[in-house]
Amino acid sequence: MENNKDKIVNAINEFKKTVGDTAISIHGKQYSLVATRLAVARRELGSSLDLRTTIIHQDDKKVIVQVDAFVDGNHLSTGTSEELRSISRINQTSALENAETSAVGRA
């Protein structure tokens, strides 16, 4: 597990270096795009990182997705997201994709 801890610490440190250049402001807070977070994680952790997506609920009104993150087979974190199909035009067709992306970002 110590090796996993080193990998994760290195990935977090690399993320901190990268985030300043790519952060966006949402409601006055700085956020990094999920694409950026995932790119740094993949670059630093490579095939050690395993993201497992589970659709918890999906119907014509909403989608709930859970993503579990594993490093070298050890569970690291869980992210969950809910998207309502009626909330936006994009969610009418892509609620599942948006929920998964948000859950990945949270994991």
Short mmCIF file of C-alpha atoms in Angstrom, two decimals:
data_model
loop_
_atom_site.label_atom_id
_atom_site.label_comp_id
_atom_site.label_asym_id
_atom_site.label_seq_id
_atom_site.Cartn_x
_atom_site.Cartn_y
_atom_site.Cartn_z
CA MET A 1 0.00 0.00 0.00
CA GLU A 2 2.95 2.35 0.60
CA ASN A 3 3.74 2.32 -3.12
CA ASN A 4 0.11 3.28 -3.85
CA LYS A 5 0.38 6.13 -1.36
CA ASP A 6 3.50 7.43 -3.11
CA LYS A 7 1.77 7.23 -6.51
CA ILE A 8 -1.24 9.13 -5.22
CA VAL A 9 0.87 11.80 -3.50
CA ASN A 10 2.86 12.29 -6.72
CA ALA A 11 -0.36 12.55 -8.74
CA ILE A 12 -1.81 15.13 -6.32
CA ASN A 13 1.39 17.19 -6.42
CA GLU A 14 1.43 17.12 -10.23
CA PHE A 15 -2.23 18.12 -10.27
CA LYS A 16 -1.51 21.12 -8.03
CA LYS A 17 1.16 22.27 -10.50
CA THR A 18 -1.21 21.88 -13.46
CA VAL A 19 -4.46 23.24 -12.00
CA GLY A 20 -3.42 26.89 -11.90
CA ASP A 21 -3.19 27.05 -15.68
CA THR A 22 -6.50 25.33 -16.37
CA ALA A 23 -8.86 26.30 -13.54
CA ILE A 24 -12.13 28.04 -14.33
CA SER A 25 -14.27 30.15 -12.01
CA ILE A 26 -17.73 28.83 -11.13
CA HIS A 27 -19.75 30.85 -8.60
CA GLY A 28 -16.56 32.53 -7.44
CA LYS A 29 -14.64 29.30 -6.79
CA GLN A 30 -11.80 27.86 -8.87
CA TYR A 31 -12.43 24.44 -10.42
CA SER A 32 -10.42 22.25 -12.71
CA LEU A 33 -12.23 20.54 -15.56
CA VAL A 34 -12.77 16.81 -15.22
CA ALA A 35 -10.83 16.31 -18.45
CA THR A 36 -7.80 17.98 -16.85
CA ARG A 37 -8.11 16.01 -13.62
CA LEU A 38 -8.43 12.76 -15.53
CA ALA A 39 -5.52 13.57 -17.85
CA VAL A 40 -3.20 14.21 -14.89
CA ALA A 41 -4.42 11.06 -13.11
CA ARG A 42 -3.89 8.94 -16.23
CA ARG A 43 -0.46 10.45 -16.87
CA GLU A 44 0.70 9.94 -13.28
CA LEU A 45 -1.02 6.64 -12.45
CA GLY A 46 -1.27 5.02 -15.88
CA SER A 47 -2.81 1.57 -15.88
CA SER A 48 -2.70 1.50 -12.07
CA LEU A 49 -5.85 3.66 -12.14
CA ASP A 50 -9.12 1.81 -12.63
CA LEU A 51 -12.40 3.74 -12.74
CA ARG A 52 -15.50 1.56 -12.45
CA THR A 53 -18.81 3.09 -13.42
CA THR A 54 -22.16 1.83 -12.15
CA ILE A 55 -25.52 3.18 -13.28
CA ILE A 56 -27.50 3.32 -10.04
CA HIS A 57 -30.71 4.61 -11.62
CA GLN A 58 -31.84 5.60 -15.10
CA ASP A 59 -35.31 6.48 -16.32
CA ASP A 60 -37.01 9.19 -18.37
CA LYS A 61 -36.64 11.74 -15.53
CA LYS A 62 -33.17 11.27 -14.03
CA VAL A 63 -29.88 9.38 -14.06
CA ILE A 64 -27.71 8.51 -11.05
CA VAL A 65 -24.17 7.25 -11.63
CA GLN A 66 -21.50 6.05 -9.20
CA VAL A 67 -17.80 5.82 -10.03
CA ASP A 68 -15.35 3.93 -7.83
CA ALA A 69 -11.65 4.70 -8.23
CA PHE A 70 -9.05 1.99 -7.62
CA VAL A 71 -5.26 2.22 -7.68
CA ASP A 72 -3.51 -1.12 -8.12
CA GLY A 73 -6.73 -2.86 -7.11
CA ASN A 74 -7.16 -0.90 -3.87
CA HIS A 75 -10.32 1.19 -3.48
CA LEU A 76 -9.40 4.87 -3.26
CA SER A 77 -12.65 6.83 -3.52
CA THR A 78 -16.25 6.97 -4.71
CA GLY A 79 -18.06 9.71 -6.61
CA THR A 80 -21.80 9.90 -7.23
CA SER A 81 -23.79 12.21 -9.47
CA GLU A 82 -27.41 12.80 -10.36
CA GLU A 83 -28.63 14.54 -13.52
CA LEU A 84 -32.20 15.51 -14.26
CA ARG A 85 -33.18 15.15 -17.91
CA SER A 86 -35.46 18.22 -17.78
CA ILE A 87 -32.83 20.61 -16.41
CA SER A 88 -31.29 21.50 -19.78
CA ARG A 89 -31.48 20.79 -23.48
CA ILE A 90 -28.17 18.90 -23.30
CA ASN A 91 -29.46 16.65 -20.51
CA GLN A 92 -32.46 15.67 -22.63
CA THR A 93 -30.07 13.57 -24.73
CA SER A 94 -26.88 13.32 -22.65
CA ALA A 95 -27.85 13.08 -18.99
CA LEU A 96 -26.05 9.76 -18.61
CA GLU A 97 -22.78 11.11 -20.06
CA ASN A 98 -22.99 14.24 -17.90
CA ALA A 99 -23.71 12.22 -14.76
CA GLU A 100 -20.78 9.90 -15.45
CA THR A 101 -18.40 12.80 -16.10
CA SER A 102 -19.47 14.49 -12.85
CA ALA A 103 -19.09 11.24 -10.89
CA VAL A 104 -15.59 10.72 -12.32
CA GLY A 105 -14.68 14.25 -11.26
CA ARG A 106 -15.92 13.57 -7.73
CA ALA A 107 -14.18 10.22 -7.45
#
